[in-house]
Amino acid sequence: MDNSSVETAIKTSSESEISDRSGFEPELGGELRQNAVFVDETVCIGCGHCAHTASSTFFLEEDYGRARVIAQDGDEEELVQEAIDTCPVDCIAWVNYNDLNKLEEARKHQIIQNLGIIGDGAALRRAINSQT
């Protein structure tokens, strides 16, 4: 490989790295968080405390009654940390953004039981209908 080919490869690589940046990364002085928040739905008991504390970050997923993150930047970091600190089963944690995709991919293959505690009564109706 000649020098011009190497220079072209380096330039192309550098340009793609730059284009993947938004400028808001913490290491560039931006406001994005260093870590993402993740809920281990297999441990969550669906108490809803996190969704009450940081409602722009967490919600109770309708099908299973477990907490889930809806927006990584939904609430101030201190409010998210309060939700983490006060979770009764310690199922919420800060994770590296690089690990977040792996964790969410693994969740797709987990069996999560329906807690049936969402207030619309749908779980109860399904249970009654399945018995008849």
Short mmCIF file of N, CA, C and O in Angstrom, two decimals, residues 79-125:
data_model
loop_
_atom_site.label_atom_id
_atom_site.label_comp_id
_atom_site.label_asym_id
_atom_site.label_seq_id
_atom_site.Cartn_x
_atom_site.Cartn_y
_atom_site.Cartn_z
N LEU A 79 -32.15 13.46 39.94
CA LEU A 79 -33.46 12.85 40.11
C LEU A 79 -33.44 11.37 39.73
O LEU A 79 -34.02 10.53 40.43
N VAL A 80 -32.72 11.04 38.67
CA VAL A 80 -32.56 9.64 38.27
C VAL A 80 -31.81 8.88 39.36
O VAL A 80 -32.17 7.76 39.71
N GLN A 81 -30.78 9.51 39.91
CA GLN A 81 -30.02 8.87 40.98
C GLN A 81 -30.89 8.62 42.20
O GLN A 81 -30.78 7.58 42.85
N GLU A 82 -31.81 9.54 42.50
CA GLU A 82 -32.74 9.33 43.62
C GLU A 82 -33.62 8.10 43.35
O GLU A 82 -33.85 7.29 44.26
N ALA A 83 -34.09 7.96 42.12
CA ALA A 83 -34.90 6.78 41.77
C ALA A 83 -34.08 5.50 41.93
O ALA A 83 -34.59 4.50 42.44
N ILE A 84 -32.82 5.54 41.53
CA ILE A 84 -31.93 4.38 41.67
C ILE A 84 -31.72 4.06 43.15
O ILE A 84 -31.85 2.91 43.58
N ASP A 85 -31.41 5.08 43.92
CA ASP A 85 -31.10 4.89 45.34
C ASP A 85 -32.29 4.38 46.15
O ASP A 85 -32.12 3.70 47.16
N THR A 86 -33.50 4.72 45.73
CA THR A 86 -34.67 4.36 46.52
C THR A 86 -35.43 3.15 45.96
O THR A 86 -36.47 2.79 46.50
N CYS A 87 -34.90 2.53 44.92
CA CYS A 87 -35.53 1.32 44.38
C CYS A 87 -35.47 0.21 45.44
O CYS A 87 -34.39 -0.14 45.92
N PRO A 88 -36.61 -0.36 45.81
CA PRO A 88 -36.61 -1.35 46.89
C PRO A 88 -35.93 -2.67 46.55
O PRO A 88 -35.55 -3.41 47.45
N VAL A 89 -35.77 -2.97 45.26
CA VAL A 89 -35.13 -4.23 44.89
C VAL A 89 -33.81 -4.02 44.14
O VAL A 89 -33.24 -4.98 43.62
N ASP A 90 -33.36 -2.79 44.07
CA ASP A 90 -32.06 -2.46 43.48
C ASP A 90 -31.92 -3.00 42.04
O ASP A 90 -30.93 -3.62 41.69
N CYS A 91 -32.96 -2.74 41.22
CA CYS A 91 -32.93 -3.26 39.84
C CYS A 91 -32.55 -2.21 38.81
O CYS A 91 -32.54 -2.49 37.61
N ILE A 92 -32.23 -0.99 39.26
CA ILE A 92 -31.88 0.10 38.35
C ILE A 92 -30.41 0.44 38.57
O ILE A 92 -29.96 0.54 39.71
N ALA A 93 -29.69 0.64 37.48
CA ALA A 93 -28.25 0.94 37.62
C ALA A 93 -27.78 1.80 36.45
O ALA A 93 -28.37 1.80 35.38
N TRP A 94 -26.70 2.52 36.71
CA TRP A 94 -25.99 3.21 35.64
C TRP A 94 -25.12 2.19 34.94
O TRP A 94 -24.45 1.39 35.60
N VAL A 95 -25.13 2.19 33.61
CA VAL A 95 -24.30 1.28 32.83
C VAL A 95 -23.58 2.09 31.75
O VAL A 95 -24.03 3.17 31.36
N ASN A 96 -22.50 1.55 31.28
CA ASN A 96 -21.76 2.18 30.20
C ASN A 96 -22.61 2.15 28.93
O ASN A 96 -23.27 1.15 28.65
N TYR A 97 -22.60 3.23 28.18
CA TYR A 97 -23.39 3.26 26.93
C TYR A 97 -23.00 2.12 26.00
O TYR A 97 -23.84 1.60 25.27
N ASN A 98 -21.74 1.73 26.02
CA ASN A 98 -21.31 0.62 25.15
C ASN A 98 -21.97 -0.70 25.56
O ASN A 98 -22.17 -1.57 24.73
N ASP A 99 -22.31 -0.85 26.84
CA ASP A 99 -22.94 -2.07 27.33
C ASP A 99 -24.47 -2.03 27.20
O ASP A 99 -25.11 -3.07 27.25
N LEU A 100 -25.03 -0.84 27.04
CA LEU A 100 -26.48 -0.71 27.00
C LEU A 100 -27.11 -1.52 25.87
O LEU A 100 -28.09 -2.24 26.09
N ASN A 101 -26.55 -1.45 24.68
CA ASN A 101 -27.10 -2.22 23.56
C ASN A 101 -27.06 -3.72 23.83
O ASN A 101 -27.99 -4.44 23.50
N LYS A 102 -25.98 -4.19 24.44
CA LYS A 102 -25.86 -5.62 24.77
C LYS A 102 -26.92 -6.02 25.79
O LYS A 102 -27.54 -7.08 25.66
N LEU A 103 -27.14 -5.19 26.80
CA LEU A 103 -28.14 -5.49 27.83
C LEU A 103 -29.54 -5.49 27.24
O LEU A 103 -30.36 -6.37 27.56
N GLU A 104 -29.83 -4.54 26.38
CA GLU A 104 -31.17 -4.48 25.77
C GLU A 104 -31.38 -5.64 24.80
O GLU A 104 -32.49 -6.15 24.68
N GLU A 105 -30.33 -6.05 24.12
CA GLU A 105 -30.44 -7.21 23.23
C GLU A 105 -30.69 -8.48 24.05
O GLU A 105 -31.51 -9.31 23.68
N ALA A 106 -30.00 -8.61 25.17
CA ALA A 106 -30.20 -9.78 26.04
C ALA A 106 -31.62 -9.81 26.61
O ALA A 106 -32.21 -10.87 26.77
N ARG A 107 -32.19 -8.64 26.88
CA ARG A 107 -33.55 -8.56 27.43
C ARG A 107 -34.57 -9.13 26.45
O ARG A 107 -35.57 -9.71 26.86
N LYS A 108 -34.32 -9.00 25.16
CA LYS A 108 -35.26 -9.52 24.16
C LYS A 108 -35.48 -11.02 24.29
O LYS A 108 -36.52 -11.54 23.91
N HIS A 109 -34.50 -11.72 24.86
CA HIS A 109 -34.57 -13.17 24.97
C HIS A 109 -34.93 -13.66 26.38
O HIS A 109 -34.97 -14.85 26.63
N GLN A 110 -35.21 -12.72 27.27
CA GLN A 110 -35.57 -13.09 28.64
C GLN A 110 -37.07 -13.35 28.74
O GLN A 110 -37.87 -12.73 28.05
N ILE A 111 -37.43 -14.25 29.61
CA ILE A 111 -38.84 -14.50 29.90
C ILE A 111 -39.20 -13.67 31.11
O ILE A 111 -38.64 -13.84 32.20
N ILE A 112 -40.13 -12.75 30.90
CA ILE A 112 -40.54 -11.85 31.97
C ILE A 112 -42.01 -12.12 32.27
O ILE A 112 -42.86 -12.04 31.38
N GLN A 113 -42.31 -12.46 33.51
CA GLN A 113 -43.68 -12.77 33.89
C GLN A 113 -44.48 -11.49 34.09
O GLN A 113 -43.96 -10.49 34.58
N ASN A 114 -45.74 -11.54 33.75
CA ASN A 114 -46.64 -10.42 33.93
C ASN A 114 -46.96 -10.27 35.41
O ASN A 114 -47.43 -11.21 36.04
N LEU A 115 -46.71 -9.09 35.94
CA LEU A 115 -47.03 -8.84 37.35
C LEU A 115 -48.50 -8.52 37.54
O LEU A 115 -49.03 -8.64 38.63
N GLY A 116 -49.16 -8.08 36.47
CA GLY A 116 -50.59 -7.82 36.52
C GLY A 116 -50.99 -6.75 37.51
O GLY A 116 -52.01 -6.87 38.16
N ILE A 117 -50.19 -5.68 37.61
CA ILE A 117 -50.52 -4.65 38.59
C ILE A 117 -50.81 -3.29 37.96
O ILE A 117 -51.06 -2.34 38.67
N ILE A 118 -50.79 -3.19 36.65
CA ILE A 118 -51.14 -1.92 36.03
C ILE A 118 -52.62 -1.66 36.26
O ILE A 118 -53.45 -2.56 36.16
N GLY A 119 -53.00 -0.45 36.56
CA GLY A 119 -54.32 -0.11 37.03
C GLY A 119 -55.47 -0.22 36.07
O GLY A 119 -56.60 0.05 36.44
N ASP A 120 -55.28 -0.64 34.84
CA ASP A 120 -56.40 -0.68 33.89
C ASP A 120 -57.23 -1.97 33.98
O ASP A 120 -58.25 -2.08 33.33
N GLY A 121 -56.81 -2.94 34.75
CA GLY A 121 -57.57 -4.17 34.91
C GLY A 121 -57.42 -5.15 33.77
O GLY A 121 -58.06 -6.20 33.76
N ALA A 122 -56.57 -4.85 32.79
CA ALA A 122 -56.42 -5.72 31.62
C ALA A 122 -55.89 -7.10 32.01
O ALA A 122 -56.36 -8.12 31.48
N ALA A 123 -54.95 -7.15 32.93
CA ALA A 123 -54.39 -8.45 33.34
C ALA A 123 -55.46 -9.31 34.01
O ALA A 123 -55.55 -10.51 33.76
N LEU A 124 -56.29 -8.68 34.81
CA LEU A 124 -57.37 -9.42 35.48
C LEU A 124 -58.37 -9.95 34.46
O LEU A 124 -58.79 -11.11 34.53
N ARG A 125 -58.73 -9.11 33.50
CA ARG A 125 -59.68 -9.56 32.46
C ARG A 125 -59.09 -10.72 31.65
O ARG A 125 -59.81 -11.68 31.34
#
